[in-house]
Coordinates of C-alpha atoms and ligand atoms in Angstrom, one line a residue:
X1147 CA 0.3 -3.0 -46.3
X1148 CA 0.9 -6.6 -46.9
X1149 CA -2.1 -8.1 -48.7
X1150 CA -3.1 -11.7 -48.7
X1151 CA -4.6 -13.1 -52.0
X1152 CA -8.0 -13.9 -50.7
X1153 CA -8.1 -10.4 -49.3
X1154 CA -7.1 -8.9 -52.7
X1155 CA -10.0 -10.5 -54.3
X1156 CA -12.4 -9.1 -51.7
X1157 CA -10.9 -5.7 -52.2
X1158 CA -11.6 -5.8 -56.0
X1159 CA -15.2 -6.9 -55.4
X1160 CA -15.5 -4.1 -52.8
X1161 CA -14.4 -1.4 -55.2
X1162 CA -17.2 -2.3 -57.6
X1163 CA -19.9 -1.9 -55.0
X1164 CA -21.4 1.6 -55.1
X1165 CA -21.5 3.5 -51.9
X1166 CA -19.6 0.8 -50.1
X1167 CA -17.3 3.1 -48.1
X1168 CA -19.0 4.0 -44.9
X1169 CA -16.3 4.4 -42.3
X1170 CA -14.8 7.9 -42.3
X1171 CA -11.1 8.7 -42.1
X1172 CA -9.5 12.0 -41.3
X1173 CA -7.5 14.1 -43.8
X1174 CA -4.2 12.5 -42.8
X1175 CA -5.9 9.1 -43.3
X1176 CA -4.6 8.0 -39.9
X1177 CA -7.7 8.1 -37.7
X1178 CA -10.6 5.9 -38.9
X1179 CA -14.1 6.1 -37.3
X1180 CA -16.7 3.5 -37.9
X1181 CA -19.9 2.5 -36.4
X1182 CA -20.0 -1.2 -35.3
X1183 CA -22.8 -1.7 -37.8
X1184 CA -20.3 -0.8 -40.6
X1185 CA -18.3 -3.8 -39.6
X1186 CA -21.0 -6.2 -40.5
X1187 CA -20.3 -5.1 -44.1
X1188 CA -16.7 -5.7 -44.5
X1189 CA -16.3 -3.4 -47.6
X1190 CA -17.2 -0.3 -45.6
X1191 CA -14.0 -0.7 -43.8
X1192 CA -11.7 -0.6 -46.8
X1193 CA -11.2 3.2 -46.8
X1194 CA -9.4 2.7 -43.5
X1195 CA -6.8 0.2 -44.4
X1196 CA -3.9 2.6 -44.0
X1197 CA -5.1 4.1 -40.7
X1198 CA -3.2 3.6 -37.4
X1199 CA -6.0 4.7 -35.0
X1200 CA -9.4 3.0 -35.2
X1201 CA -12.5 4.1 -33.5
X1202 CA -15.6 1.8 -33.4
X1203 CA -18.8 3.3 -32.0
X1204 CA -22.4 2.6 -31.1
X1205 CA -22.3 -1.1 -30.8
X1206 CA -24.7 -3.3 -28.8
X1207 CA -23.3 -6.6 -28.1
X1208 CA -25.7 -8.0 -25.6
X1209 CA -26.8 -10.5 -28.3
X1210 CA -24.1 -13.2 -28.4
X1211 CA -25.0 -14.3 -32.0
X1212 CA -24.0 -10.8 -33.2
X1213 CA -20.5 -11.3 -31.8
X1214 CA -19.6 -14.1 -34.1
X1215 CA -20.6 -12.1 -37.2
X1216 CA -18.1 -9.4 -36.2
X1217 CA -15.5 -12.0 -35.3
X1218 CA -15.6 -13.1 -39.0
X1219 CA -14.9 -9.6 -40.3
X1220 CA -12.2 -8.9 -37.7
X1221 CA -10.5 -12.2 -38.5
X1222 CA -10.1 -11.2 -42.2
X1223 CA -9.0 -7.7 -41.4
X1224 CA -6.6 -8.2 -38.6
X1225 CA -3.7 -9.7 -40.6
X1226 CA -4.0 -7.0 -43.3
X1227 CA -3.7 -3.9 -41.2
X1228 CA -0.5 -1.8 -40.8
X1229 CA 1.2 -2.8 -37.7
X1230 CA 1.7 -1.9 -35.0
X1231 CA -1.7 -0.3 -34.5
X1232 CA -1.4 2.9 -32.5
X1233 CA -4.8 2.9 -30.9
X1234 CA -8.2 1.2 -30.9
X1235 CA -11.1 3.1 -29.3
X1236 CA -14.3 1.3 -28.6
X1237 CA -16.9 4.0 -27.8
X1238 CA -20.5 4.4 -26.7
X1239 CA -21.3 0.7 -26.7
X1240 CA -22.8 -2.0 -24.6
X1241 CA -20.2 -4.8 -24.6
X1242 CA -20.8 -8.3 -23.4
X1243 CA -17.6 -9.6 -21.8
X1244 CA -17.7 -12.3 -24.4
X1245 CA -17.0 -9.6 -27.0
X1246 CA -14.0 -8.5 -25.1
X1247 CA -12.8 -12.1 -25.0
X1248 CA -13.4 -12.5 -28.7
X1249 CA -11.5 -9.3 -29.3
X1250 CA -8.5 -10.4 -27.4
X1251 CA -8.6 -13.7 -29.2
X1252 CA -8.7 -12.2 -32.7
X1253 CA -6.0 -9.7 -31.9
X1254 CA -3.6 -12.4 -30.6
X1255 CA -0.1 -11.5 -31.4
X1256 CA -1.2 -8.1 -32.9
X1257 CA 0.8 -5.2 -31.5
X1258 CA -1.7 -2.5 -30.3
X1259 CA -0.1 0.4 -28.4
X1260 CA -3.3 1.7 -26.8
X1261 CA -6.7 0.2 -26.2
X1262 CA -9.4 2.6 -25.1
X1263 CA -13.0 1.9 -23.9
X1264 CA -15.0 5.1 -23.7
X1265 CA -18.6 5.5 -22.6
X1266 CA -19.2 1.7 -22.4
X1267 CA -21.3 -0.6 -20.3
X1268 CA -19.9 -4.1 -19.8
X1269 CA -22.5 -6.8 -19.3
X1270 CA -22.4 -10.5 -18.9
X1271 CA -19.6 -12.7 -17.7
X1272 CA -17.2 -14.6 -19.9
X1273 CA -15.6 -17.9 -19.2
X1274 CA -12.0 -16.7 -19.0
X1275 CA -10.7 -20.0 -17.9
X1276 CA -10.7 -21.1 -21.5
X1277 CA -8.7 -18.2 -22.7
X1278 CA -5.6 -19.6 -24.4
X1279 CA -2.9 -18.5 -26.8
X1280 CA -0.8 -15.3 -26.7
X1281 CA -2.6 -12.3 -25.6
X1282 CA -2.1 -9.0 -27.5
X1283 CA 0.8 -6.8 -26.4
X1284 CA -0.5 -3.5 -25.1
X1285 CA 1.3 -0.8 -23.2
X1286 CA -1.7 1.3 -22.5
X1287 CA -5.2 0.4 -21.4
X1288 CA -7.9 3.0 -20.8
X1289 CA -11.4 2.9 -19.5
X1290 CA -13.2 6.2 -19.5
X1291 CA -16.8 6.4 -18.2
X1292 CA -17.4 2.7 -18.1
X1293 CA -19.6 0.7 -15.9
X1294 CA -19.7 -3.0 -15.1
X1295 CA -20.9 -5.4 -12.4
X1296 CA -18.8 -5.4 -9.2
X1297 CA -15.2 -6.5 -9.7
X1298 CA -14.7 -7.6 -6.1
X1299 CA -15.1 -11.3 -6.7
X1300 CA -13.3 -11.4 -10.1
X1301 CA -9.8 -12.3 -8.9
X1302 CA -9.8 -15.7 -10.5
X1303 CA -10.9 -14.4 -13.9
X1304 CA -8.2 -11.8 -13.8
X1305 CA -5.6 -14.4 -13.0
X1306 CA -6.3 -15.9 -16.5
X1307 CA -5.5 -12.5 -17.9
X1308 CA -2.4 -11.9 -15.8
X1309 CA 0.1 -12.4 -18.6
X1310 CA -1.7 -9.7 -20.6
X1311 CA -2.2 -7.3 -17.7
X1312 CA 1.4 -7.7 -16.5
X1313 CA 2.7 -5.9 -19.6
X1314 CA 0.5 -2.8 -19.2
X1315 CA 2.5 0.2 -18.3
X1316 CA -0.2 2.9 -18.5
X1317 CA -3.6 2.2 -17.0
X1318 CA -6.4 4.8 -17.0
X1319 CA -9.7 4.2 -15.3
X1320 CA -11.5 7.5 -15.0
X1321 CA -15.1 8.8 -14.5
X1322 CA -16.3 5.3 -13.6
X1323 CA -17.4 5.6 -9.9
X1324 CA -14.6 3.4 -8.7
X1325 CA -14.2 3.4 -4.9
X1326 CA -11.2 1.2 -4.7
X1327 CA -9.1 -1.3 -6.7
X1328 CA -9.4 -4.8 -5.2
X1329 CA -6.1 -6.3 -4.4
X1330 CA -7.0 -9.5 -6.4
X1331 CA -6.9 -7.3 -9.5
X1332 CA -4.2 -4.8 -8.7
X1333 CA -1.7 -7.6 -7.9
X1334 CA -1.6 -8.5 -11.7
X1335 CA -0.4 -5.0 -12.8
X1336 CA 3.3 -5.9 -12.2
X1337 CA 4.9 -3.4 -14.5
X1338 CA 2.6 -0.4 -14.1
X1339 CA 4.3 3.0 -14.4
X1340 CA 1.3 5.4 -14.8
X1341 CA -2.1 5.0 -13.0
X1342 CA -4.8 7.5 -13.6
X1343 CA -7.9 7.1 -11.3
X1344 CA -9.2 10.7 -11.7
X1345 CA -12.9 11.6 -11.4
X1346 CA -14.0 8.5 -9.4
X1347 CA -15.5 8.1 -5.9
X1348 CA -12.3 7.0 -4.1
X1349 CA -12.5 7.7 -0.4
X1350 CA -9.8 7.7 2.2
X1351 CA -10.4 4.1 3.1
X1352 CA -10.3 3.0 -0.6
X1353 CA -7.0 4.7 -1.1
X1354 CA -5.4 3.2 1.9
X1355 CA -6.6 -0.3 0.8
X1356 CA -5.5 0.1 -2.8
X1357 CA -1.9 1.1 -2.2
X1358 CA -0.2 -1.1 0.3
X1359 CA 2.1 -4.1 0.8
X1360 CA 4.2 -3.7 -2.2
X1361 CA 1.4 -3.3 -4.8
X1362 CA 2.3 -1.1 -7.8
X1363 CA 6.0 -1.2 -6.9
X1364 CA 7.1 0.4 -10.1
X1365 CA 4.5 3.1 -10.2
X1366 CA 5.9 6.5 -11.1
X1367 CA 2.8 8.6 -11.8
X1368 CA -0.4 8.5 -9.8
X1369 CA -3.4 10.7 -10.6
X1370 CA -6.2 10.8 -8.0
X1371 CA -7.7 14.2 -9.2
X1372 CA -11.3 14.8 -8.3
X1373 CA -12.1 12.0 -6.0
X1374 CA -13.6 12.0 -2.5
X1375 CA -10.5 12.2 -0.4
X1376 CA -10.8 14.2 2.8
X1377 CA -7.6 13.3 4.8
X1378 CA -4.2 14.6 3.7
X1379 CA -2.7 12.3 6.3
X1380 CA -4.3 9.1 4.9
X1381 CA -3.5 10.1 1.3
X1382 CA 0.2 10.7 2.2
X1383 CA 0.5 7.5 4.1
X1384 CA -0.9 5.5 1.2
X1385 CA 1.4 7.2 -1.3
X1386 CA 4.4 6.8 0.9
X1387 CA 4.1 3.0 0.2
X1388 CA 5.0 3.6 -3.5
X1389 CA 8.8 3.7 -3.5
X1390 CA 9.3 4.9 -7.1
X1391 CA 6.5 7.5 -7.2
X1392 CA 7.6 10.8 -8.9
X1393 CA 4.4 12.6 -9.9
X1394 CA 1.3 12.7 -7.7
X1395 CA -1.9 14.5 -8.6
X1396 CA -4.2 14.9 -5.6
X1397 CA -5.9 18.0 -7.0
X1398 CA -9.7 18.7 -6.6
X1399 CA -10.1 16.7 -3.4
X1400 CA -11.1 18.3 -0.1
X1401 CA -8.4 18.2 2.5
X1402 CA -10.2 20.7 4.7
X1403 CA -9.4 18.6 7.8
X1404 CA -6.1 20.0 8.9
X1405 CA -3.2 17.6 8.5
X1406 CA -1.9 16.4 11.9
X1407 CA 1.1 14.2 11.5
X1408 CA 4.3 14.7 9.6
X1409 CA 4.2 13.2 6.1
X1410 CA 6.8 10.8 4.7
X1411 CA 6.6 11.2 0.9
X1412 CA 8.6 8.8 -1.2
X1413 CA 12.1 10.5 -1.7
X1414 CA 11.6 10.1 -5.5
X1415 CA 8.8 12.7 -5.5
X1416 CA 9.3 15.4 -8.1
X1417 CA 5.9 16.8 -8.8
X1418 CA 3.0 17.3 -6.4
X1419 CA -0.3 18.7 -7.4
X1420 CA -2.4 20.0 -4.5
X1421 CA -4.4 22.4 -6.5
X1422 CA -8.0 23.1 -5.3
X1423 CA -7.8 20.9 -2.1
X1424 CA -9.1 23.4 0.5
X1425 CA -5.7 23.8 2.1
X1426 CA -5.4 26.8 4.5
X1427 CA -1.9 26.1 5.8
X1428 CA 1.1 24.1 4.6
X1429 CA 4.2 23.6 6.6
X1430 CA 7.6 21.9 6.0
X1431 CA 6.3 18.6 7.5
X1432 CA 3.7 18.2 4.8
X1433 CA 5.6 18.7 1.6
X1434 CA 8.2 16.5 0.1
X1435 CA 11.6 18.1 0.4
X1436 CA 12.7 16.6 -3.0
X1437 CA 9.8 18.2 -4.9
X1438 CA 10.7 20.3 -8.0
X1439 CA 7.2 21.2 -9.2
X1440 CA 4.5 22.2 -6.7
X1441 CA 1.0 23.2 -7.6
X1442 CA -0.9 24.8 -4.7
X1443 CA -3.2 27.0 -6.7
X1444 CA -6.9 27.5 -5.8
X1445 CA -6.4 27.1 -2.1
X1446 CA -6.8 29.4 0.9
X1447 CA -3.1 29.9 1.8
X1448 CA -2.1 33.3 3.2
X1449 CA 1.6 32.5 3.6
X1450 CA 4.0 30.0 2.1
X1451 CA 6.8 29.7 4.6
X1452 CA 8.4 26.4 3.7
X1453 CA 11.9 25.6 2.7
X1454 CA 12.1 23.5 -0.5
X1455 CA 15.7 23.6 -1.8
X1456 CA 15.0 21.8 -5.1
X1457 CA 11.8 23.6 -6.0
X1458 CA 11.9 24.9 -9.6
X1459 CA 8.3 25.7 -10.4
X1460 CA 5.6 26.8 -7.9
X1461 CA 2.0 27.6 -8.8
X1462 CA 0.3 29.7 -6.1
X1463 CA -2.4 31.3 -8.2
X1464 CA -5.7 32.1 -6.6
X1465 CA -4.8 32.0 -2.9
X1466 CA -4.8 34.8 -0.3
X1467 CA -1.1 35.6 -0.2
X1468 CA -0.1 39.1 0.8
X1469 CA 3.5 38.9 -0.1
X1470 CA 6.1 37.1 -2.2
X1471 CA 7.7 33.9 -0.8
X1472 CA 11.3 34.3 0.3
X1473 CA 14.2 33.3 -1.9
X1474 CA 16.0 31.9 1.1
X1475 CA 13.4 29.2 1.3
X1476 CA 13.3 28.6 -2.5
X1477 CA 16.8 29.1 -3.8
X1478 CA 16.4 27.2 -7.0
X1479 CA 13.1 28.7 -8.1
X1480 CA 12.7 29.4 -11.9
X1481 CA 9.0 29.8 -12.3
X1482 CA 6.7 31.6 -9.9
X1483 CA 2.9 32.0 -10.4
X1484 CA 1.2 34.4 -8.0
X1485 CA -1.8 35.7 -9.9
X1486 CA -5.1 36.1 -8.2
X1487 CA -3.7 36.8 -4.7
X1488 CA -3.7 39.9 -2.4
X1489 CA -0.3 41.2 -3.3
X1490 CA 0.0 45.0 -3.4
X1491 CA 3.5 45.5 -4.8
X1492 CA 6.6 43.9 -6.4
X1493 CA 9.4 43.8 -3.8
X1494 CA 12.2 44.6 -6.2
X1495 CA 15.1 43.8 -3.9
X1496 CA 13.6 40.6 -2.8
X1497 CA 12.9 39.5 -6.4
X1498 CA 16.5 40.1 -7.3
X1499 CA 17.6 37.6 -4.8
X1500 CA 16.0 34.7 -6.7
X1501 CA 19.0 33.8 -8.8
X1502 CA 17.3 31.5 -11.3
X1503 CA 13.9 33.1 -11.6
X1504 CA 13.0 33.5 -15.3
X1505 CA 9.2 33.6 -15.4
X1506 CA 6.9 35.5 -13.1
X1507 CA 3.1 35.7 -13.4
X1508 CA 1.4 38.0 -10.9
X1509 CA -1.6 39.6 -12.6
X1510 CA -5.0 40.0 -11.0
X1511 CA -3.5 41.4 -7.7
X1512 CA -4.7 44.6 -6.0
X1513 CA -1.6 46.7 -6.7
X1514 CA -1.1 49.9 -4.7
X1515 CA 0.1 52.2 -7.4
X1516 CA 2.4 54.6 -5.5
X1517 CA 5.0 55.9 -7.8
X1518 CA 7.8 53.7 -6.4
X1519 CA 5.7 50.6 -7.0
X1520 CA 4.7 51.7 -10.5
X1521 CA 8.3 52.5 -11.4
X1522 CA 9.6 49.2 -10.0
X1523 CA 7.0 47.2 -11.8
X1524 CA 7.8 48.9 -15.1
X1525 CA 11.5 48.4 -14.6
X1526 CA 11.2 44.7 -13.7
X1527 CA 9.0 44.0 -16.7
X1528 CA 11.9 45.3 -18.7
X1529 CA 14.5 42.9 -17.4
X1530 CA 15.4 39.4 -18.6
X1531 CA 12.7 38.2 -16.3
X1532 CA 9.6 37.3 -18.3
X1533 CA 6.6 38.9 -16.6
X1534 CA 3.6 37.0 -18.0
X1535 CA 0.3 38.9 -18.7
X1536 CA 2.2 42.2 -18.5
X1537 CA 0.8 44.8 -19.0
X1538 CA -2.8 43.7 -19.7
X1539 CA -3.4 41.8 -16.5
X1540 CA -1.9 44.3 -13.9
X1541 CA -4.3 46.9 -12.4
X1542 CA -4.2 49.4 -9.6
X1543 CA -6.5 48.9 -6.7
X1544 CA -5.3 51.9 -4.7
X1545 CA -4.9 54.8 -4.3
X1546 CA -8.5 55.6 -5.3
X1547 CA -7.5 58.0 -8.0
X1548 CA -5.9 55.2 -10.0
X1549 CA -8.3 52.4 -9.1
X1550 CA -9.0 50.2 -12.1
X1551 CA -6.2 51.7 -14.2
X1552 CA -3.6 49.6 -15.8
X1553 CA -0.3 49.8 -13.8
X1554 CA 1.7 50.5 -17.0
X1555 CA -0.6 53.4 -17.8
X1556 CA 0.0 55.3 -14.6
X1557 CA 2.3 58.3 -15.3
X1558 CA 4.6 59.2 -12.5
X1559 CA 6.2 62.6 -12.9
X1560 CA 9.5 63.2 -11.0
X1561 CA 7.7 65.4 -8.5
X1562 CA 5.1 62.7 -7.6
X1563 CA 7.7 60.0 -7.5
X1564 CA 9.8 61.6 -4.9
X1565 CA 7.4 63.8 -3.0
X1566 CA 9.3 64.2 0.3
X1567 CA 12.6 65.0 -1.5
X1568 CA 10.8 67.4 -3.9
X1569 CA 9.2 69.3 -1.0
X1570 CA 12.6 69.5 0.8
X1571 CA 14.2 71.0 -2.3
X1572 CA 11.4 73.5 -2.8
X1573 CA 11.6 74.6 0.8
X1574 CA 15.4 75.1 0.6
X1575 CA 15.0 77.1 -2.6
X1576 CA 12.4 79.3 -1.1
X1577 CA 14.5 79.9 2.0
X1578 CA 17.6 80.6 -0.1
X1579 CA 15.7 83.1 -2.3
X1580 CA 14.9 85.0 0.8
X1581 CA 18.3 84.7 2.4
X1582 CA 20.5 85.6 -0.5
X1583 CA 19.6 89.3 -1.2
X1584 CA 20.7 90.3 2.3
X1585 CA 19.9 90.2 6.0
X1586 CA 17.3 92.9 5.7
X1587 CA 15.1 90.9 3.4
X1588 CA 15.4 87.9 5.8
X1589 CA 14.2 89.9 8.6
X1590 CA 11.3 91.1 6.5
X1591 CA 10.4 87.4 5.7
X1592 CA 10.4 86.5 9.3
Ligands
LIG2689 C1 -21.1 7.9 -20.0 O1 -21.4 6.7 -20.8 C2 -22.9 6.5 -20.9 C3 -23.0 5.3 -21.7 O2 -22.4 4.2 -21.1 C4 -23.5 7.7 -21.7 O3 -24.9 7.5 -21.8 C5 -23.1 9.0 -20.9 O4 -23.6 10.1 -21.7 C6 -21.6 9.1 -20.8 N1 -21.4 10.3 -19.9 C7 -20.6 11.3 -20.4 C8 -20.4 12.4 -19.4 O5 -20.1 11.3 -21.5
LIG2690 C1 -18.4 11.9 -2.8 O1 -18.7 13.0 -1.9 C2 -19.9 13.6 -2.2 C3 -20.1 14.8 -1.3 O2 -19.5 14.5 0.0 C4 -21.1 12.7 -2.1 O3 -22.3 13.3 -2.5 C5 -20.9 11.5 -3.1 O4 -21.9 10.6 -2.9 C6 -19.5 10.9 -2.7 N1 -19.3 9.8 -3.7 C7 -19.0 8.6 -3.4 C8 -18.8 7.7 -4.5 O5 -18.9 8.3 -2.3
LIG2691 C1 -2.8 20.3 -11.3 O1 -4.1 19.9 -11.5 C2 -5.0 20.8 -12.2 C3 -6.3 20.1 -12.3 O2 -6.9 19.8 -11.1 C4 -4.4 21.1 -13.6 O3 -5.2 22.1 -14.2 C5 -3.0 21.7 -13.4 O4 -2.4 21.9 -14.7 C6 -2.1 20.7 -12.6 N1 -0.8 21.3 -12.4 C7 0.3 20.8 -12.8 C8 1.6 21.5 -12.4 O5 0.4 19.8 -13.5
LIG2692 C1 -0.2 52.1 -0.4 O1 1.2 52.5 -0.1 C2 1.3 53.6 0.7 C3 2.7 54.0 0.8 O2 3.5 52.9 1.2 C4 0.6 53.4 2.1 O3 0.7 54.6 2.9 C5 -0.8 53.0 1.9 O4 -1.4 52.7 3.1 C6 -0.9 51.8 0.9 N1 -2.3 51.5 0.6 C7 -2.8 50.3 0.7 C8 -4.3 50.2 0.3 O5 -2.2 49.4 1.0
LIG2693 C1 11.9 49.8 -20.9 O1 12.6 49.5 -22.2 C2 12.2 50.4 -23.2 C3 12.8 50.0 -24.5 O2 14.0 49.3 -24.3 C4 12.5 51.8 -22.8 O3 12.1 52.7 -23.9 C5 11.8 52.2 -21.5 O4 12.2 53.5 -21.1 C6 12.2 51.2 -20.4 N1 11.3 51.5 -19.3 C7 11.8 51.5 -18.0 C8 10.8 51.8 -17.0 O5 13.0 51.2 -17.7

């Protein structure tokens, strides 16, 4: 830490004040947590001078005169902190926009990797036109559970911040009842790579309005988990406008309306998360052929009959599948999750045709514990294939004598395992026993 002379004097005075340390710091001395009230007394902050993550909580900045008092403290502290700062979290506070403006002003030229607002209410309206100087460099900007007045008519204000916003690569805006991102704002995110809009109120209309006409050109990851999307067609059409999109999370929406038209996913798509979206059917027209990771868990699928030549991982947990997918359709598959379905047996021969399969998870299925099934399952779990949750998650559902028993615990004697063969052998032996002693005995037997 580089210490300026005036600051050193303050440090010395601070050490003499009893009970002056009030911010808390974790054992590694890297994460510092303060209440905003602590900031009024500058010395309370000294314990945190080596930290790289700062969390300030419980502030109420509706009163503008308060803001200037904090400005004073921050102005002294800012040049003395270790740089770059990994993260600043402002939590559980009511923040006047003028505070945000002051904050950006004080941290001019400071490198902060991540700025997070959590559980905050923004009030007031700042005069952004007068914003000058170099804005702080930030790669990641997060708003979690925040509320503010409507942003629809704020395009001009955002234009004064555009040099700042244009550098942001990772933007998170979650749990904030967002229904769309106005174009006047999104146009400033020129270099965005990751956009997380999970747990908001985005509807079909909001999605089609937010992603169109070359907006978010560089976006690679988009998370729309747990919104109010109902149309698979609309979502796909909107996402198809993002030419560099690789990872899409559409999980926890409700696409109960059956998709009607073929879907043109960006050819760059690698991961698609459709977990818990009410899907009953998927077909080859709906899924991106380039996808490598596909999450279809928690749906109502009874078959997966689609050919995805590059697919490496597929999550099909908690559906209604009766059988394993075919290796002809999924030749590159490495990881297969099939737990919580209606599968009754491991098709050994079929499984062996998956050339690259290394992990299988298929617990919580109603296994039909005939001896051939039991033996095949025991044998498979012994191979190079990693069978997850084996043996503790695999139970027999039938025949009734084994119901509820762990598959591994079922003992199959040779006789049970090959009943028809066993009966044939016994019959032959009996017949022979009667034949061999002589024709007389045979006649007696008949
Ligand atoms: C969201 O933030 C508000 C304050 O703005 C807070 O009262 C509420 O408890 C937060 N909700 C959750 C789920 O944390
Ligand atoms: C999302 O959908 C639910 C149920 O359909 C509804 O109650 C809720 O109001 C919707 N939210 C928004 C923001 O539209
Ligand atoms: C898909 O989203 C769910 C949450 O909805 C998450 O639990 C799961 O890990 C995600 N799947 C993948 C492959 O990332
Ligand atoms: C279990 O497998 C046996 C032999 O293949 C078959 O006869 C029986 O119907 C199956 N039971 C169930 C519940 O599928
Ligand atoms: C599995 O492997 C163990 C130890 O290598 C061996 O004792 C056991 O007989 C094998 N079980 C089957 C069903 O092949």
